[in-house]
Amino acid sequence: MIKGFEEFQKVGKDGFDAYVRSFGEMNKGFQAIAAEFTDYSKKAFEDSTKAFEQLAGAKSFEQAIEIQSQFAKKAYDGYVAEMSKIGEMYVGLAKDAYKPVEAAITKKAA
């Protein structure tokens, strides 16, 4: 009976350790994603400020349209690229967070 209790205790400890490692991986992943969003936001703000300055100095309506078109294309392309990167980071986060749980399950099954 004592051996059964010790085994039960070990399974609980292993599960808890897997949960803690998984939570740690999630935390690191969310920090990386937050840092990426921060960097993207800074760059987007700088780009929009630069575009506004160029618009303010435009000599003609056609030049202003060209500046705005270039900015819109660059902003859209940058947004799509960044969201693809963030999506990949979320997929990586899910995989990394699941690894400790998967290892614990594999260990229990063996």
Short mmCIF file of N, CA and C in Angstrom, two decimals:
data_model
loop_
_atom_site.label_atom_id
_atom_site.label_comp_id
_atom_site.label_asym_id
_atom_site.label_seq_id
_atom_site.Cartn_x
_atom_site.Cartn_y
_atom_site.Cartn_z
N MET A 1 0.83 -1.20 0.00
CA MET A 1 0.00 0.00 0.00
C MET A 1 0.87 1.26 0.00
N ILE A 2 1.94 1.25 0.76
CA ILE A 2 2.82 2.40 0.82
C ILE A 2 3.48 2.61 -0.54
N LYS A 3 3.86 1.51 -1.19
CA LYS A 3 4.47 1.62 -2.51
C LYS A 3 3.50 2.26 -3.51
N GLY A 4 2.23 1.87 -3.43
CA GLY A 4 1.21 2.46 -4.29
C GLY A 4 1.05 3.95 -4.04
N PHE A 5 1.09 4.34 -2.79
CA PHE A 5 0.97 5.76 -2.44
C PHE A 5 2.18 6.53 -2.97
N GLU A 6 3.38 5.96 -2.82
CA GLU A 6 4.60 6.62 -3.31
C GLU A 6 4.55 6.77 -4.83
N GLU A 7 4.05 5.75 -5.50
CA GLU A 7 3.92 5.81 -6.96
C GLU A 7 2.92 6.90 -7.37
N PHE A 8 1.81 6.97 -6.64
CA PHE A 8 0.81 7.99 -6.90
C PHE A 8 1.40 9.38 -6.68
N GLN A 9 2.19 9.53 -5.64
CA GLN A 9 2.82 10.80 -5.32
C GLN A 9 3.81 11.19 -6.43
N LYS A 10 4.57 10.21 -6.94
CA LYS A 10 5.54 10.48 -8.00
C LYS A 10 4.83 10.92 -9.28
N VAL A 11 3.72 10.28 -9.61
CA VAL A 11 2.96 10.66 -10.80
C VAL A 11 2.45 12.09 -10.66
N GLY A 12 1.95 12.45 -9.48
CA GLY A 12 1.49 13.81 -9.24
C GLY A 12 2.61 14.82 -9.36
N LYS A 13 3.78 14.48 -8.81
CA LYS A 13 4.93 15.38 -8.87
C LYS A 13 5.39 15.54 -10.32
N ASP A 14 5.46 14.45 -11.07
CA ASP A 14 5.87 14.53 -12.47
C ASP A 14 4.90 15.40 -13.29
N GLY A 15 3.62 15.24 -13.03
CA GLY A 15 2.62 16.05 -13.72
C GLY A 15 2.76 17.53 -13.38
N PHE A 16 3.00 17.81 -12.12
CA PHE A 16 3.17 19.19 -11.69
C PHE A 16 4.43 19.79 -12.31
N ASP A 17 5.53 19.02 -12.32
CA ASP A 17 6.77 19.50 -12.93
C ASP A 17 6.57 19.80 -14.41
N ALA A 18 5.85 18.92 -15.10
CA ALA A 18 5.57 19.14 -16.52
C ALA A 18 4.74 20.41 -16.71
N TYR A 19 3.77 20.63 -15.83
CA TYR A 19 2.94 21.84 -15.90
C TYR A 19 3.80 23.08 -15.71
N VAL A 20 4.70 23.05 -14.73
CA VAL A 20 5.55 24.22 -14.44
C VAL A 20 6.47 24.50 -15.62
N ARG A 21 7.08 23.46 -16.20
CA ARG A 21 7.95 23.66 -17.37
C ARG A 21 7.14 24.20 -18.55
N SER A 22 5.95 23.67 -18.74
CA SER A 22 5.09 24.12 -19.83
C SER A 22 4.72 25.59 -19.65
N PHE A 23 4.38 25.95 -18.42
CA PHE A 23 4.03 27.34 -18.13
C PHE A 23 5.22 28.26 -18.37
N GLY A 24 6.42 27.80 -18.01
CA GLY A 24 7.63 28.58 -18.25
C GLY A 24 7.86 28.81 -19.74
N GLU A 25 7.65 27.77 -20.54
CA GLU A 25 7.81 27.91 -21.99
C GLU A 25 6.78 28.89 -22.56
N MET A 26 5.56 28.80 -22.07
CA MET A 26 4.52 29.73 -22.54
C MET A 26 4.90 31.16 -22.18
N ASN A 27 5.39 31.35 -20.98
CA ASN A 27 5.77 32.68 -20.52
C ASN A 27 6.86 33.26 -21.41
N LYS A 28 7.90 32.46 -21.71
CA LYS A 28 8.97 32.94 -22.58
C LYS A 28 8.44 33.27 -23.97
N GLY A 29 7.54 32.44 -24.48
CA GLY A 29 6.97 32.68 -25.80
C GLY A 29 6.16 33.96 -25.85
N PHE A 30 5.33 34.18 -24.84
CA PHE A 30 4.52 35.40 -24.81
C PHE A 30 5.40 36.64 -24.67
N GLN A 31 6.49 36.54 -23.92
CA GLN A 31 7.41 37.68 -23.81
C GLN A 31 8.05 38.00 -25.16
N ALA A 32 8.43 36.96 -25.89
CA ALA A 32 9.03 37.17 -27.21
C ALA A 32 8.02 37.80 -28.17
N ILE A 33 6.78 37.34 -28.11
CA ILE A 33 5.73 37.90 -28.97
C ILE A 33 5.46 39.36 -28.61
N ALA A 34 5.42 39.65 -27.32
CA ALA A 34 5.20 41.04 -26.89
C ALA A 34 6.34 41.94 -27.36
N ALA A 35 7.58 41.44 -27.26
CA ALA A 35 8.73 42.22 -27.73
C ALA A 35 8.64 42.46 -29.23
N GLU A 36 8.20 41.44 -29.97
CA GLU A 36 8.06 41.58 -31.42
C GLU A 36 6.99 42.62 -31.77
N PHE A 37 5.86 42.58 -31.07
CA PHE A 37 4.81 43.58 -31.29
C PHE A 37 5.31 44.98 -30.98
N THR A 38 6.09 45.11 -29.91
CA THR A 38 6.63 46.42 -29.53
C THR A 38 7.56 46.95 -30.62
N ASP A 39 8.45 46.09 -31.10
CA ASP A 39 9.37 46.51 -32.17
C ASP A 39 8.61 46.91 -33.43
N TYR A 40 7.59 46.11 -33.79
CA TYR A 40 6.80 46.42 -34.97
C TYR A 40 6.06 47.76 -34.79
N SER A 41 5.50 47.98 -33.63
CA SER A 41 4.77 49.22 -33.37
C SER A 41 5.69 50.44 -33.48
N LYS A 42 6.90 50.32 -32.93
CA LYS A 42 7.86 51.43 -33.02
C LYS A 42 8.20 51.73 -34.48
N LYS A 43 8.47 50.66 -35.25
CA LYS A 43 8.83 50.84 -36.65
C LYS A 43 7.66 51.43 -37.44
N ALA A 44 6.46 50.95 -37.19
CA ALA A 44 5.28 51.46 -37.90
C ALA A 44 5.07 52.94 -37.57
N PHE A 45 5.26 53.31 -36.32
CA PHE A 45 5.11 54.71 -35.93
C PHE A 45 6.16 55.58 -36.61
N GLU A 46 7.40 55.10 -36.64
CA GLU A 46 8.46 55.86 -37.31
C GLU A 46 8.18 56.02 -38.80
N ASP A 47 7.71 54.94 -39.42
CA ASP A 47 7.39 55.01 -40.85
C ASP A 47 6.24 55.97 -41.14
N SER A 48 5.23 55.96 -40.29
CA SER A 48 4.09 56.86 -40.51
C SER A 48 4.50 58.32 -40.26
N THR A 49 5.36 58.55 -39.29
CA THR A 49 5.85 59.90 -39.04
C THR A 49 6.66 60.41 -40.23
N LYS A 50 7.51 59.54 -40.75
CA LYS A 50 8.31 59.90 -41.93
C LYS A 50 7.41 60.22 -43.13
N ALA A 51 6.39 59.40 -43.33
CA ALA A 51 5.46 59.63 -44.45
C ALA A 51 4.71 60.95 -44.27
N PHE A 52 4.31 61.25 -43.04
CA PHE A 52 3.61 62.51 -42.79
C PHE A 52 4.53 63.70 -43.09
N GLU A 53 5.78 63.59 -42.69
CA GLU A 53 6.73 64.67 -42.97
C GLU A 53 6.92 64.86 -44.48
N GLN A 54 6.98 63.74 -45.19
CA GLN A 54 7.10 63.83 -46.65
C GLN A 54 5.86 64.46 -47.27
N LEU A 55 4.69 64.08 -46.75
CA LEU A 55 3.44 64.68 -47.26
C LEU A 55 3.39 66.18 -47.00
N ALA A 56 3.87 66.57 -45.82
CA ALA A 56 3.87 67.99 -45.49
C ALA A 56 4.76 68.78 -46.44
N GLY A 57 5.80 68.14 -46.96
CA GLY A 57 6.72 68.82 -47.87
C GLY A 57 6.41 68.60 -49.34
N ALA A 58 5.31 67.96 -49.65
CA ALA A 58 4.97 67.67 -51.04
C ALA A 58 4.72 68.98 -51.80
N LYS A 59 5.24 69.02 -53.03
CA LYS A 59 5.13 70.22 -53.86
C LYS A 59 3.88 70.22 -54.74
N SER A 60 3.33 69.01 -54.95
CA SER A 60 2.15 68.95 -55.81
C SER A 60 1.21 67.86 -55.29
N PHE A 61 -0.01 67.91 -55.82
CA PHE A 61 -1.00 66.92 -55.45
C PHE A 61 -0.57 65.52 -55.90
N GLU A 62 0.02 65.45 -57.08
CA GLU A 62 0.48 64.16 -57.62
C GLU A 62 1.59 63.57 -56.75
N GLN A 63 2.49 64.42 -56.30
CA GLN A 63 3.57 63.96 -55.43
C GLN A 63 3.00 63.45 -54.09
N ALA A 64 1.99 64.13 -53.57
CA ALA A 64 1.35 63.71 -52.33
C ALA A 64 0.67 62.35 -52.50
N ILE A 65 0.01 62.15 -53.65
CA ILE A 65 -0.63 60.87 -53.93
C ILE A 65 0.42 59.76 -54.02
N GLU A 66 1.53 60.05 -54.66
CA GLU A 66 2.61 59.07 -54.79
C GLU A 66 3.19 58.70 -53.42
N ILE A 67 3.42 59.68 -52.60
CA ILE A 67 3.94 59.43 -51.24
C ILE A 67 2.96 58.57 -50.46
N GLN A 68 1.70 58.92 -50.54
CA GLN A 68 0.67 58.16 -49.81
C GLN A 68 0.55 56.73 -50.33
N SER A 69 0.64 56.57 -51.63
CA SER A 69 0.56 55.23 -52.22
C SER A 69 1.75 54.36 -51.79
N GLN A 70 2.94 54.95 -51.82
CA GLN A 70 4.12 54.21 -51.39
C GLN A 70 4.03 53.82 -49.92
N PHE A 71 3.55 54.76 -49.11
CA PHE A 71 3.40 54.47 -47.68
C PHE A 71 2.39 53.36 -47.45
N ALA A 72 1.25 53.43 -48.14
CA ALA A 72 0.20 52.42 -47.95
C ALA A 72 0.71 51.03 -48.36
N LYS A 73 1.42 50.96 -49.47
CA LYS A 73 1.97 49.66 -49.91
C LYS A 73 2.98 49.13 -48.91
N LYS A 74 3.89 49.98 -48.47
CA LYS A 74 4.92 49.57 -47.50
C LYS A 74 4.27 49.15 -46.18
N ALA A 75 3.27 49.90 -45.73
CA ALA A 75 2.60 49.57 -44.47
C ALA A 75 1.86 48.24 -44.58
N TYR A 76 1.18 48.02 -45.68
CA TYR A 76 0.45 46.76 -45.88
C TYR A 76 1.41 45.57 -45.94
N ASP A 77 2.47 45.69 -46.74
CA ASP A 77 3.44 44.61 -46.86
C ASP A 77 4.11 44.32 -45.51
N GLY A 78 4.44 45.36 -44.79
CA GLY A 78 5.04 45.18 -43.47
C GLY A 78 4.09 44.51 -42.49
N TYR A 79 2.82 44.89 -42.55
CA TYR A 79 1.82 44.30 -41.66
C TYR A 79 1.64 42.81 -41.96
N VAL A 80 1.51 42.47 -43.22
CA VAL A 80 1.32 41.07 -43.60
C VAL A 80 2.53 40.24 -43.18
N ALA A 81 3.73 40.75 -43.43
CA ALA A 81 4.95 40.02 -43.05
C ALA A 81 5.02 39.85 -41.53
N GLU A 82 4.70 40.90 -40.81
CA GLU A 82 4.78 40.84 -39.34
C GLU A 82 3.74 39.88 -38.77
N MET A 83 2.53 39.90 -39.29
CA MET A 83 1.50 38.99 -38.78
C MET A 83 1.84 37.53 -39.10
N SER A 84 2.48 37.29 -40.24
CA SER A 84 2.94 35.94 -40.57
C SER A 84 3.99 35.49 -39.56
N LYS A 85 4.89 36.39 -39.25
CA LYS A 85 5.95 36.08 -38.28
C LYS A 85 5.35 35.82 -36.90
N ILE A 86 4.41 36.65 -36.49
CA ILE A 86 3.75 36.48 -35.18
C ILE A 86 3.00 35.15 -35.15
N GLY A 87 2.32 34.83 -36.25
CA GLY A 87 1.60 33.55 -36.32
C GLY A 87 2.54 32.37 -36.15
N GLU A 88 3.70 32.44 -36.79
CA GLU A 88 4.70 31.39 -36.64
C GLU A 88 5.21 31.32 -35.20
N MET A 89 5.33 32.47 -34.56
CA MET A 89 5.77 32.49 -33.17
C MET A 89 4.74 31.82 -32.26
N TYR A 90 3.45 32.04 -32.53
CA TYR A 90 2.40 31.39 -31.74
C TYR A 90 2.41 29.88 -31.94
N VAL A 91 2.65 29.44 -33.17
CA VAL A 91 2.74 28.00 -33.44
C VAL A 91 3.93 27.41 -32.67
N GLY A 92 5.06 28.09 -32.73
CA GLY A 92 6.24 27.64 -31.99
C GLY A 92 6.00 27.62 -30.49
N LEU A 93 5.29 28.62 -30.00
CA LEU A 93 4.96 28.68 -28.57
C LEU A 93 4.12 27.46 -28.17
N ALA A 94 3.13 27.13 -28.96
CA ALA A 94 2.27 25.99 -28.65
C ALA A 94 3.08 24.70 -28.64
N LYS A 95 3.96 24.54 -29.62
CA LYS A 95 4.79 23.33 -29.67
C LYS A 95 5.71 23.25 -28.47
N ASP A 96 6.38 24.36 -28.15
CA ASP A 96 7.31 24.37 -27.02
C ASP A 96 6.61 24.15 -25.69
N ALA A 97 5.41 24.70 -25.55
CA ALA A 97 4.67 24.53 -24.30
C ALA A 97 4.15 23.10 -24.15
N TYR A 98 3.93 22.42 -25.25
CA TYR A 98 3.41 21.05 -25.19
C TYR A 98 4.51 20.02 -24.94
N LYS A 99 5.75 20.34 -25.29
CA LYS A 99 6.85 19.38 -25.16
C LYS A 99 6.98 18.80 -23.75
N PRO A 100 6.97 19.61 -22.67
CA PRO A 100 7.09 19.02 -21.33
C PRO A 100 5.92 18.08 -21.00
N VAL A 101 4.74 18.42 -21.45
CA VAL A 101 3.57 17.57 -21.20
C VAL A 101 3.72 16.27 -21.97
N GLU A 102 4.14 16.38 -23.21
CA GLU A 102 4.33 15.19 -24.04
C GLU A 102 5.39 14.27 -23.43
N ALA A 103 6.48 14.87 -22.94
CA ALA A 103 7.54 14.08 -22.33
C ALA A 103 7.03 13.36 -21.08
N ALA A 104 6.21 14.04 -20.28
CA ALA A 104 5.66 13.43 -19.06
C ALA A 104 4.74 12.28 -19.42
N ILE A 105 3.93 12.46 -20.46
CA ILE A 105 3.00 11.41 -20.88
C ILE A 105 3.77 10.20 -21.41
N THR A 106 4.80 10.48 -22.21
CA THR A 106 5.64 9.40 -22.75
C THR A 106 6.33 8.65 -21.62
N LYS A 107 6.79 9.39 -20.63
CA LYS A 107 7.48 8.80 -19.49
C LYS A 107 6.54 7.89 -18.69
N LYS A 108 5.29 8.33 -18.52
CA LYS A 108 4.31 7.53 -17.78
C LYS A 108 3.93 6.27 -18.53
N ALA A 109 3.89 6.38 -19.86
CA ALA A 109 3.48 5.25 -20.68
C ALA A 109 4.57 4.18 -20.73
N ALA A 110 5.83 4.60 -20.55
CA ALA A 110 6.94 3.64 -20.65
C ALA A 110 7.11 2.80 -19.43
#
